[in-house]
Coordinates of N, CA and C in Angstrom, one line a residue:
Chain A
X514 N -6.3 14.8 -10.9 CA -6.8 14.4 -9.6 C -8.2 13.7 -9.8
X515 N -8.2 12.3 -9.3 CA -9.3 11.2 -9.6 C -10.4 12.2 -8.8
X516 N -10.0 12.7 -7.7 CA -11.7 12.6 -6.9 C -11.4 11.7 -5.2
X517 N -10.5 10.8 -5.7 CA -10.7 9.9 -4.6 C -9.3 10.5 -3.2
X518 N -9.9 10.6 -2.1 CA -8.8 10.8 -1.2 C -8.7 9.9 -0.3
X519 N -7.2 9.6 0.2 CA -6.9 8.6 0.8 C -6.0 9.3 1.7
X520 N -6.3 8.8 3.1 CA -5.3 9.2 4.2 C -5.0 8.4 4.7
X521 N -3.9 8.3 5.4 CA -2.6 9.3 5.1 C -1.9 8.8 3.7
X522 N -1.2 9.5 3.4 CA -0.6 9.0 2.3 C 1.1 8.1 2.5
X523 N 1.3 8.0 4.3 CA 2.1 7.3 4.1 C 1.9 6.8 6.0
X524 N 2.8 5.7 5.9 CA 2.1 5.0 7.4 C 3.1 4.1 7.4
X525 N 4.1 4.3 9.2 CA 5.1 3.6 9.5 C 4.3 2.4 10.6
X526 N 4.7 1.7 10.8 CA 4.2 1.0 11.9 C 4.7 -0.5 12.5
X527 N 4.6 -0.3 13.5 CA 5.7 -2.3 14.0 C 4.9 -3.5 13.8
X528 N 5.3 -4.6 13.9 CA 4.6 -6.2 13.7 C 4.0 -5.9 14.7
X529 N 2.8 -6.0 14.7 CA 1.9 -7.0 15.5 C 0.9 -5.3 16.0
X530 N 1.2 -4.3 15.4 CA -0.2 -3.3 15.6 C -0.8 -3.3 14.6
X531 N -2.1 -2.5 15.1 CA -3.2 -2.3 13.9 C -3.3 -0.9 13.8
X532 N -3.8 -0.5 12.3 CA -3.8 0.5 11.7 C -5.1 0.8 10.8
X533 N -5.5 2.1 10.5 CA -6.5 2.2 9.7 C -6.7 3.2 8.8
X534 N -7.2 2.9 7.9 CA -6.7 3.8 6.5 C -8.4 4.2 6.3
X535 N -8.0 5.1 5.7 CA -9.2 6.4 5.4 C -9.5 6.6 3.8
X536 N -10.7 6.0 3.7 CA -10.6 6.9 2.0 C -12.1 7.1 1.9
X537 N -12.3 8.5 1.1 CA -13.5 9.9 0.8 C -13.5 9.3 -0.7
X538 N -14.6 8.7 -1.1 CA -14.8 8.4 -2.1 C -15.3 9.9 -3.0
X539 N -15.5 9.8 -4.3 CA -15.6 10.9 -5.4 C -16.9 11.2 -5.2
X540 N -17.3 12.7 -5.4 CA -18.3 13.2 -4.9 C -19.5 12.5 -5.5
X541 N -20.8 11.9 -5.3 CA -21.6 11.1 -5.7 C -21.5 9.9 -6.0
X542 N -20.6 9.7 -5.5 CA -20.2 7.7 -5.9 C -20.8 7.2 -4.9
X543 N -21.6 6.1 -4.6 CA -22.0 5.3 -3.7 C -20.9 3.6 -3.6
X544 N -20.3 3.7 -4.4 CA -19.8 1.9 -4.3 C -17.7 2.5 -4.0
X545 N -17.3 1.7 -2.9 CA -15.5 1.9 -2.7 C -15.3 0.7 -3.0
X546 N -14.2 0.4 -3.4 CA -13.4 -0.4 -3.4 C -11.8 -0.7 -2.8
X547 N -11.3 -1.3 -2.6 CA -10.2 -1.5 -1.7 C -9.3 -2.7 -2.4
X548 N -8.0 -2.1 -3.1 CA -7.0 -3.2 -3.4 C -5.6 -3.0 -2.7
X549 N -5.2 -4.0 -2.7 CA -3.5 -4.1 -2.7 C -2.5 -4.0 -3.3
X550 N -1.9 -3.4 -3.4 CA -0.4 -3.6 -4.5 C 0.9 -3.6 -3.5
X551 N 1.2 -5.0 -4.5 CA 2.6 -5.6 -3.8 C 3.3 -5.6 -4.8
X552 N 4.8 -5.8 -4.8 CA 5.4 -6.5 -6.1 C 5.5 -7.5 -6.4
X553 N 5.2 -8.3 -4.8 CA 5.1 -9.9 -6.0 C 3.2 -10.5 -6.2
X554 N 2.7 -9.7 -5.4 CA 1.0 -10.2 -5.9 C 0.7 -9.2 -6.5
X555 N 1.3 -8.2 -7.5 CA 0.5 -7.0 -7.8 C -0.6 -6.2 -7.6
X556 N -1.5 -6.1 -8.8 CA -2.6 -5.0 -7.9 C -3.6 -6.5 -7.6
X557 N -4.0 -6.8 -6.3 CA -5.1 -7.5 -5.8 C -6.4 -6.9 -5.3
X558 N -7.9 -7.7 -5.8 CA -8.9 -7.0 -5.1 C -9.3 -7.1 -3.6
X559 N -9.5 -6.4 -2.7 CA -9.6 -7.2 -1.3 C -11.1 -7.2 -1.2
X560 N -11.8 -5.8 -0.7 CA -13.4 -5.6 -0.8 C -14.3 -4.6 -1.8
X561 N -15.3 -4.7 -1.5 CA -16.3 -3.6 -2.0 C -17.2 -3.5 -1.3
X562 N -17.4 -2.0 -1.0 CA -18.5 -1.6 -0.3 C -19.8 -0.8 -1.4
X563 N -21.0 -1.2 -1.4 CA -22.0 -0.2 -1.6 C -23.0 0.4 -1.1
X564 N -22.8 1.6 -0.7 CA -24.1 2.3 0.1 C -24.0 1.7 1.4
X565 N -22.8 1.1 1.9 CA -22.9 0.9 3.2 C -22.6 -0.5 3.8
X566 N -23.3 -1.6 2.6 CA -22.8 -2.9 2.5 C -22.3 -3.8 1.9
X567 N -21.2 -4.4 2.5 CA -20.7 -5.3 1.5 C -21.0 -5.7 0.4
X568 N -20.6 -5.7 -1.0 CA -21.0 -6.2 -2.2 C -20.7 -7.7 -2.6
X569 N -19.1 -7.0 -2.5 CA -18.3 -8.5 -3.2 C -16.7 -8.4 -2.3
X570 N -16.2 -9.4 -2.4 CA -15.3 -10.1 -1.4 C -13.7 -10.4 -2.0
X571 N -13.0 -9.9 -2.0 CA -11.5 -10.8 -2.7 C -10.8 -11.1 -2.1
X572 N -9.0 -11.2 -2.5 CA -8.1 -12.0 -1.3 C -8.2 -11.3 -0.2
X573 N -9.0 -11.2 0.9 CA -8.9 -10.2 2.0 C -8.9 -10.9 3.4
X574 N -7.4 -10.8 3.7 CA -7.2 -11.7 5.4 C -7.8 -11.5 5.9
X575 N -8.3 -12.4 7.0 CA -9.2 -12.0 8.4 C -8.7 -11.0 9.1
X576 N -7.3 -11.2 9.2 CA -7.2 -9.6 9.8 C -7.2 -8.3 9.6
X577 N -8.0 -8.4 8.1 CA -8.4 -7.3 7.8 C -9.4 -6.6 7.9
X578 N -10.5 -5.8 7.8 CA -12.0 -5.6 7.8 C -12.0 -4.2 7.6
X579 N -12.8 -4.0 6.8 CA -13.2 -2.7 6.1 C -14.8 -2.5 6.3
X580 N -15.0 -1.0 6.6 CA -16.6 -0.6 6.5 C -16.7 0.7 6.2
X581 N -18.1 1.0 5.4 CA -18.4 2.3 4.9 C -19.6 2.6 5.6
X582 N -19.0 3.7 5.6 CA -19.7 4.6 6.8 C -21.5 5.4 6.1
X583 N -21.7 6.0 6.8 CA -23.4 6.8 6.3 C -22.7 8.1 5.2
X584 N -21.4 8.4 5.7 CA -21.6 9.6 4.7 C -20.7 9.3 3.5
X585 N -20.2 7.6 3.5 CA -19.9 7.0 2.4 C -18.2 7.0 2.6
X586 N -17.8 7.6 3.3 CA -16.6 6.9 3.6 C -16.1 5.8 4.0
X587 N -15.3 5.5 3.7 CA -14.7 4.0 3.9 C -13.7 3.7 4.9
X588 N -13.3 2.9 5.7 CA -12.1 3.0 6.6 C -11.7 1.3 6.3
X589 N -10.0 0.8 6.3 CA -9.9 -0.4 5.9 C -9.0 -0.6 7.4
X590 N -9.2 -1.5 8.0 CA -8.8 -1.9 8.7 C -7.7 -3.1 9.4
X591 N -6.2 -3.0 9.4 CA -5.5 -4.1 9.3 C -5.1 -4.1 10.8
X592 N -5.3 -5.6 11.3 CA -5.1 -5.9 12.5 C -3.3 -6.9 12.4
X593 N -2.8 -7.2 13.8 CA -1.8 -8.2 13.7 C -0.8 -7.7 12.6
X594 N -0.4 -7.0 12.5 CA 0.4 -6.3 11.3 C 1.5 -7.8 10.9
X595 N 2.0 -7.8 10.3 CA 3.2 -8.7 9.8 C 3.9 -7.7 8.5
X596 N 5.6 -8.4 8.6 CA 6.1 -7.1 7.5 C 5.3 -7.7 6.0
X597 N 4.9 -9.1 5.9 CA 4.0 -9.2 4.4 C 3.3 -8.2 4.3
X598 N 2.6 -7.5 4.7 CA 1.8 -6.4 4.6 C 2.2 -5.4 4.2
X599 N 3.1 -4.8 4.2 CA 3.8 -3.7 4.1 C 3.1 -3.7 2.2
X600 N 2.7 -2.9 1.8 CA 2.2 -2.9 0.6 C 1.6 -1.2 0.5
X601 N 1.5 -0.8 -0.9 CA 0.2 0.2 -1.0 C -1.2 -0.2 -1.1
X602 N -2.1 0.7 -0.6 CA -3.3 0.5 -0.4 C -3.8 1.4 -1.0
X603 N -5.0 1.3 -2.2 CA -5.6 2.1 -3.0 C -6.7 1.8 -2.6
X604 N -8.0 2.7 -2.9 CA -9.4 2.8 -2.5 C -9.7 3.2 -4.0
X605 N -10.5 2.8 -4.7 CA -11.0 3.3 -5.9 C -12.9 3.3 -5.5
X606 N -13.3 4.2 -6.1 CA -14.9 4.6 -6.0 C -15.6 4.8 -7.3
X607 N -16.6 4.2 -7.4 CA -17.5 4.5 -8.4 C -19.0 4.9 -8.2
X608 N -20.1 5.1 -9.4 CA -21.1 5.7 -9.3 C -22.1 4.6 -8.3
X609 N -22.1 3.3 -8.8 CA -23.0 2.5 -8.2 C -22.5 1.1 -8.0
X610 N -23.1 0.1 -7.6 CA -22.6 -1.0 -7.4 C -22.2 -2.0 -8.5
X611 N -23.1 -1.3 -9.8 CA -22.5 -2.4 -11.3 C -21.9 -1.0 -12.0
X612 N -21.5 -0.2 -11.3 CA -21.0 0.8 -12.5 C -19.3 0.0 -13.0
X613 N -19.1 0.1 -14.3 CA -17.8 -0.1 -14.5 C -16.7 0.8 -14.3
X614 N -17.0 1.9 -14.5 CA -15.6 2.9 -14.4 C -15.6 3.0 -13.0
X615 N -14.1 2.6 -12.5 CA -13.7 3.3 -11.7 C -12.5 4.1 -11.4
X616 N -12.4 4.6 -10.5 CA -11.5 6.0 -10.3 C -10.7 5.9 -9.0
X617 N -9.0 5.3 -8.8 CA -8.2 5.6 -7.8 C -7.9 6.6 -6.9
X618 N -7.8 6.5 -5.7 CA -7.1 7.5 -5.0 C -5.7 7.3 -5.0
X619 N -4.9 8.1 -4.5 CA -3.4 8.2 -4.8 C -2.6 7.0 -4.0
X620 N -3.9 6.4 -3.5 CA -2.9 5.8 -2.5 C -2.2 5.9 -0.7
X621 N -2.0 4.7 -0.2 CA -1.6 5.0 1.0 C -0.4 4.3 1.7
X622 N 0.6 4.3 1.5 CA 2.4 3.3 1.6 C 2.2 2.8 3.0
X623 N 2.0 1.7 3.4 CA 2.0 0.8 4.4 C 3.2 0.5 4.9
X624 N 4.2 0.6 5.8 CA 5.3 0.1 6.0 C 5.4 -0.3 7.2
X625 N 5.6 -1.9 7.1 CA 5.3 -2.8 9.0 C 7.0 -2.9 9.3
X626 N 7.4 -2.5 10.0 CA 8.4 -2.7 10.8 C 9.0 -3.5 11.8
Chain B
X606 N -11.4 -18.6 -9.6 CA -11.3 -17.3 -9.8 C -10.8 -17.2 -11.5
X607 N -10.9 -16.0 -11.5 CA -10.2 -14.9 -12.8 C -9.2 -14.6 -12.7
X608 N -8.3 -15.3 -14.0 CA -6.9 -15.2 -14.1 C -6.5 -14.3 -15.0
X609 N -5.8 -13.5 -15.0 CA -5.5 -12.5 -15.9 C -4.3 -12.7 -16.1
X610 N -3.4 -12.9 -17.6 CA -1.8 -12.8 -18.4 C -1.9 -11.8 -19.0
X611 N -0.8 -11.1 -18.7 CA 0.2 -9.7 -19.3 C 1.2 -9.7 -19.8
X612 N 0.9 -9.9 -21.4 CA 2.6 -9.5 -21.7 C 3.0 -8.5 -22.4
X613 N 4.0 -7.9 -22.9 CA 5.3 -8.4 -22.0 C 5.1 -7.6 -20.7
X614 N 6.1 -7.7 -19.9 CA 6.1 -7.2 -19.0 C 7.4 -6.0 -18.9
X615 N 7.9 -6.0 -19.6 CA 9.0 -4.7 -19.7 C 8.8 -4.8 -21.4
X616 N 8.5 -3.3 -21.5 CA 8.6 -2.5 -23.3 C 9.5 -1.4 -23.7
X617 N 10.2 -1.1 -24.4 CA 11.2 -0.3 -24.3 C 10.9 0.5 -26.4
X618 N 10.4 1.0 -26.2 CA 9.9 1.6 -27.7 C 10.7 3.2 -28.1
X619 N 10.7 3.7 -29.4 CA 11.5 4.3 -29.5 C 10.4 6.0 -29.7
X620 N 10.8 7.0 -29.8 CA 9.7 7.6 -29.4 C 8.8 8.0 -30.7
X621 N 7.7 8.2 -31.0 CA 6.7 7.9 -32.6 C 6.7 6.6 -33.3
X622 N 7.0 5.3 -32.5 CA 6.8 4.3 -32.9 C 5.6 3.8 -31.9
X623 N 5.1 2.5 -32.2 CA 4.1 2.2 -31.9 C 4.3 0.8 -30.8
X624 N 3.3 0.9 -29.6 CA 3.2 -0.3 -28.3 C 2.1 -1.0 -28.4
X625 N 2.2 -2.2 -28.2 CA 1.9 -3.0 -27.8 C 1.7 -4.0 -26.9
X626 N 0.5 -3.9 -25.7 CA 0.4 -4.8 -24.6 C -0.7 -5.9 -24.8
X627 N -0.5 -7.0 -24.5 CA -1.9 -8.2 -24.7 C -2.2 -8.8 -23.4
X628 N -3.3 -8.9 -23.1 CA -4.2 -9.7 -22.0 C -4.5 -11.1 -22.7
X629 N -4.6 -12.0 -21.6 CA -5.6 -12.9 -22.2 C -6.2 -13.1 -20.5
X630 N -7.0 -13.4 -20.8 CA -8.7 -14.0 -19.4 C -9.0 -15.3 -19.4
X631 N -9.4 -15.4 -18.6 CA -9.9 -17.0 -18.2 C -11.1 -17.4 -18.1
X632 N -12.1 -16.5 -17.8 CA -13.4 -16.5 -16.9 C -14.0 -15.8 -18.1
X633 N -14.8 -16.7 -19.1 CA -15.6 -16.4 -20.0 C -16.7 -15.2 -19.9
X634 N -17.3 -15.1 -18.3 CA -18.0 -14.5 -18.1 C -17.7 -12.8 -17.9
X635 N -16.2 -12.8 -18.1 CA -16.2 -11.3 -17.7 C -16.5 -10.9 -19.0
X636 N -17.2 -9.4 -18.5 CA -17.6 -8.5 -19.6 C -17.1 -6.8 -19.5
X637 N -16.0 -6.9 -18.8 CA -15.6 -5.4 -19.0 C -14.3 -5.5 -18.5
X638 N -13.4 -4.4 -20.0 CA -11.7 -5.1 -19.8 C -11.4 -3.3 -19.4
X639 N -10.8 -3.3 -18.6 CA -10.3 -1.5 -18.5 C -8.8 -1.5 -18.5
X640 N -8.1 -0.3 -18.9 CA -6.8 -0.4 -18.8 C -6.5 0.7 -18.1
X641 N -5.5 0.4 -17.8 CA -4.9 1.6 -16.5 C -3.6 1.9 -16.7
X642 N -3.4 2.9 -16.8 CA -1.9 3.8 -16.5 C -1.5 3.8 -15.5
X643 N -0.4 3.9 -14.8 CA 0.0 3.9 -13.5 C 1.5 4.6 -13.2
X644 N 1.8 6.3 -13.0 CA 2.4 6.9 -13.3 C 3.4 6.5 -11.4
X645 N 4.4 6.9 -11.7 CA 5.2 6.7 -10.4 C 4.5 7.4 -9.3
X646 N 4.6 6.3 -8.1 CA 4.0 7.2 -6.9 C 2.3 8.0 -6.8
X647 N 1.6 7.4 -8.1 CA 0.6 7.7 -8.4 C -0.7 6.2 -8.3
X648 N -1.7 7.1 -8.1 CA -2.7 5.8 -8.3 C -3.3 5.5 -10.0
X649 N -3.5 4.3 -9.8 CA -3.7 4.1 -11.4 C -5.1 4.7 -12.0
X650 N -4.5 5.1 -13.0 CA -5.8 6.0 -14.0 C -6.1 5.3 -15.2
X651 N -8.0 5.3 -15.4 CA -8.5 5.1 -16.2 C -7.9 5.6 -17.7
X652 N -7.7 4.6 -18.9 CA -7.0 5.4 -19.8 C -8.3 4.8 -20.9
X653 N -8.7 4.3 -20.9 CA -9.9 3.1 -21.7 C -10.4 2.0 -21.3
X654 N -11.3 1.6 -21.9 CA -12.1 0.2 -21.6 C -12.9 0.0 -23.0
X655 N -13.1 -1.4 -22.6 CA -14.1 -2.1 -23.2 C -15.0 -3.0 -22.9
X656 N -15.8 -2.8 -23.8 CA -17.2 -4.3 -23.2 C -17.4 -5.0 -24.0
X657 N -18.0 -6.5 -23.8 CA -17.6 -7.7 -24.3 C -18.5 -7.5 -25.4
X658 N -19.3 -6.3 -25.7 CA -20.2 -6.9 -26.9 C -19.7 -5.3 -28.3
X659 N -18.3 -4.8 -27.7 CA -17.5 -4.4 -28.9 C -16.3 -4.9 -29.5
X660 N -15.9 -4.7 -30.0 CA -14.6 -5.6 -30.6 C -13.6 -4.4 -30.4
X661 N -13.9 -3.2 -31.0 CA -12.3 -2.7 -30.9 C -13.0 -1.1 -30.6
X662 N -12.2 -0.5 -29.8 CA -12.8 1.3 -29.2 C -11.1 2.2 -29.6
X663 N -11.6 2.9 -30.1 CA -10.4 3.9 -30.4 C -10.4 5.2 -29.5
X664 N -9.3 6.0 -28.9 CA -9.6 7.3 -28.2 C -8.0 7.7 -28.7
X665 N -8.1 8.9 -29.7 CA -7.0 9.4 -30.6 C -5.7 8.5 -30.2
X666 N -4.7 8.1 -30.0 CA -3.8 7.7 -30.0 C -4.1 6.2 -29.5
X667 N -4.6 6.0 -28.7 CA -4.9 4.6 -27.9 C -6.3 3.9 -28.3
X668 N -6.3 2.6 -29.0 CA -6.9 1.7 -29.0 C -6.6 0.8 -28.2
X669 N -8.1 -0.2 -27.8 CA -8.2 -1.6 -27.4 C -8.9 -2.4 -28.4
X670 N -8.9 -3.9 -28.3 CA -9.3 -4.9 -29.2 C -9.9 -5.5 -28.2
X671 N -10.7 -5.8 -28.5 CA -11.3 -7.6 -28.2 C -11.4 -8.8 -28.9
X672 N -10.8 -10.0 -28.4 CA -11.3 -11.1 -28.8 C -12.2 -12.2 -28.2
X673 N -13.4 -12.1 -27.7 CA -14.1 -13.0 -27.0 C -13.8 -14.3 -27.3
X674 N -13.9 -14.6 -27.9 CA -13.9 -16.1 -28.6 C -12.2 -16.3 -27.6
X675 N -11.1 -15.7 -28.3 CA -9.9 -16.5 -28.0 C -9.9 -15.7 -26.4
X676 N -10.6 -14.9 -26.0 CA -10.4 -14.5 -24.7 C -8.9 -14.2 -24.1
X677 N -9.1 -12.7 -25.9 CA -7.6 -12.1 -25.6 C -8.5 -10.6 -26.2
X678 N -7.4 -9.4 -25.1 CA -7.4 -8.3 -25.2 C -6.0 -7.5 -25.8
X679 N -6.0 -6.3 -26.3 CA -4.9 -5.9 -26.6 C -5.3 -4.6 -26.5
X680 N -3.8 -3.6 -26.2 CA -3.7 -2.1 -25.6 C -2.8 -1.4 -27.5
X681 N -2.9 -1.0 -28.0 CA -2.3 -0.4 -28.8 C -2.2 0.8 -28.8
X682 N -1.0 1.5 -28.9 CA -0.5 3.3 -28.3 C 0.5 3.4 -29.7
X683 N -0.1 4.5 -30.7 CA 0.4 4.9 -31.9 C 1.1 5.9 -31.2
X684 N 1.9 6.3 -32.1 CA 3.0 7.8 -32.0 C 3.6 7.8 -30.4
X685 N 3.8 6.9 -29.8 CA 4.2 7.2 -28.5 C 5.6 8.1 -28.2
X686 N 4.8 8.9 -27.1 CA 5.8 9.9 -26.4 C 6.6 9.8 -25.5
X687 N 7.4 10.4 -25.1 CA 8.1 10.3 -23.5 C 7.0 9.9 -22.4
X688 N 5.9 11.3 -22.4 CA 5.1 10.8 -21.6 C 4.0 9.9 -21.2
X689 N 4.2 9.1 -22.3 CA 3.7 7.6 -21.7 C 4.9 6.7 -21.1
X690 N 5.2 7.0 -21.0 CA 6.2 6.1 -20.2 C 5.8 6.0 -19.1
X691 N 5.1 4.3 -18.3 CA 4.7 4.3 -17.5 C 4.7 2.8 -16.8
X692 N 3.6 2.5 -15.8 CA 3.1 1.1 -16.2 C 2.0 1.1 -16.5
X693 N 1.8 0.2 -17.0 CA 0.6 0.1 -17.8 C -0.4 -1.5 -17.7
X694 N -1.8 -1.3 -16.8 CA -2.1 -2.2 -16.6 C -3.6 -2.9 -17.3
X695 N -3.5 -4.2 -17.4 CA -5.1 -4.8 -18.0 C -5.5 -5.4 -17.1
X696 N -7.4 -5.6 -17.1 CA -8.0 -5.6 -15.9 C -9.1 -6.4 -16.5
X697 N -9.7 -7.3 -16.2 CA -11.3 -8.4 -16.7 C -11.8 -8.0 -15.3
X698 N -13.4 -8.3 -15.6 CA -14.3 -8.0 -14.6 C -15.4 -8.1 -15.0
X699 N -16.9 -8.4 -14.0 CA -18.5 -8.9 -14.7 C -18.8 -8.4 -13.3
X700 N -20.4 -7.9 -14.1 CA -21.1 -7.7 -13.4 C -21.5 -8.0 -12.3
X701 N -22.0 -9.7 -12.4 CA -22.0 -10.0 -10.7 C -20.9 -10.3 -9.3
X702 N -20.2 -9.7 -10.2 CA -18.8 -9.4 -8.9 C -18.5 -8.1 -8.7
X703 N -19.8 -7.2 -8.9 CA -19.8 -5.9 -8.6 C -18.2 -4.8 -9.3
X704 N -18.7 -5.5 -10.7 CA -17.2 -5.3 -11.6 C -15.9 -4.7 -10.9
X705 N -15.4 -5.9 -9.5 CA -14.1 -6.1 -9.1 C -13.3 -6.4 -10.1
X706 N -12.0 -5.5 -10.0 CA -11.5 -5.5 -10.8 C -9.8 -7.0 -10.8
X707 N -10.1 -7.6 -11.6 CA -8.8 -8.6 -11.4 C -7.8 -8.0 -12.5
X708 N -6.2 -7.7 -12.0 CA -5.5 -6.8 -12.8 C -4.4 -8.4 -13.5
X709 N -3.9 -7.9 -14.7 CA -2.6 -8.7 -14.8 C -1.6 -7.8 -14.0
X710 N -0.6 -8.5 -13.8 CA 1.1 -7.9 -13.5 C 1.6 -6.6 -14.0
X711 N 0.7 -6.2 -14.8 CA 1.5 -4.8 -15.5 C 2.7 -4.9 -16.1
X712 N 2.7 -3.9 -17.2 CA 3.6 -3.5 -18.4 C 4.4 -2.5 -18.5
X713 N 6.1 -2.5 -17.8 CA 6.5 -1.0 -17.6 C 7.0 -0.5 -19.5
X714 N 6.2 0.4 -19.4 CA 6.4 0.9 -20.9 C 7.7 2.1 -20.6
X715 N 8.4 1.9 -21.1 CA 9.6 3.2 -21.7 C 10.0 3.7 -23.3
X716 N 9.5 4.9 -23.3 CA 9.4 5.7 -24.4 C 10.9 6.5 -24.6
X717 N 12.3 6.1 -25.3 CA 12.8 7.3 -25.4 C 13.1 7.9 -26.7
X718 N 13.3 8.7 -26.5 CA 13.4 9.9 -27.3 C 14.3 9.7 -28.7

């Protein structure tokens, strides 16, 4: 067990709603991160949050938007759903904003209908 | 951006023989390679890393190499078991990108017996 918790761990949903994913970074981490895994783009970086603000930026659609909260949680945000989307969504967390190691949560199965 | 190559991409080894996965990078400037396990239905776990100013880190069975100059990495797994059998991913990253992690495609390793 990384540390990192992601909810829910699984999420049905139709074209064109929005949905929001939940992840509790590892106890003392200040920095989340947020990727994608598809099978044909594999694991992609979308955001990073530290301490609350944006750090750094990856492939991440406008209809997406993520923010971390005061007590360091993170919520990722996908609007306009399309079935491209349908992917897993991992949250990884670390100590600080240049820390290198980081640490996955289990994950969260996206499925647009 | 930062391009990351993975090969091969499917390994099939026999079990107490030895694996081999290679990265190569693009982006001179990254300075930290991490590798990741990624067990079914699981999020992916730290298994090692390296920084651009070691050449090679050993942790009992699993080494990594660096080559900065040719801006190639390698994953080496002695005595391999059943239970590595997995995927297996390589990852570049630098500091001012709040070491976001860019993955290759991943390596399904199968160990049998």
């Amino acid at each position: 067990d990384s540390g990192v918790t992601q909810t829910p761990k699984h999420l049905i949903t139709a074209t064109g709603q929005r949905v929001t994913l939940r992840c509790s970074p590892r106890s003392g981490d200040l920095s989340v991160y947020w990727y994608q895994q598809s099978l044909d783009q594999g694991l992609q970086f979308l955001i990073q949050y530290y301490n609350g603000e944006e750090r750094a930026k990856g492939n991440i659609l406008e209809r997406f938007s993520a923010q971390q909260f005061p007590d360091l949680h993170s919520e990722l945000n996908l609007s306009s759903l399309e079935l491209g989307d349908s992917a897993l969504y991992f949250c990884a967390s670390s100590k600080t904003g240049t820390s290198t190691e980081a640490f996955f949560g289990q994950g969260t199965r996206l499925t647009v209908v | 951006g930062e391009n990351v190559e993975q090969h091969p991409s499917t390994l099939s080894v026999q079990e107490g023989d030895s694996a081999v996965i290679k990265c190569t990078y693009s982006d001179s400037a990254s300075n930290y390679f991490p590798w990741y396990k990624q067990e079914l239905g699981k999020g992916p776990q730290l298994i090692i890393d390296i920084r651009s100013n070691v050449g090679e880190k050993k942790d009992q069975r699993i080494a990594v190499t660096l080559n900065k100059t040719a801006k190639h990495f390698s994953l080496h797994i002695t005595e391999t078991q059943p239970e590595d059998s997995a995927v297996y991913f390589c990852a570049a990253s630098r500091r001012n990108s709040g070491y976001a992690l860019n993955f290759g495609k991943g390596t399904s390793l199968l160990v049998t017996p």
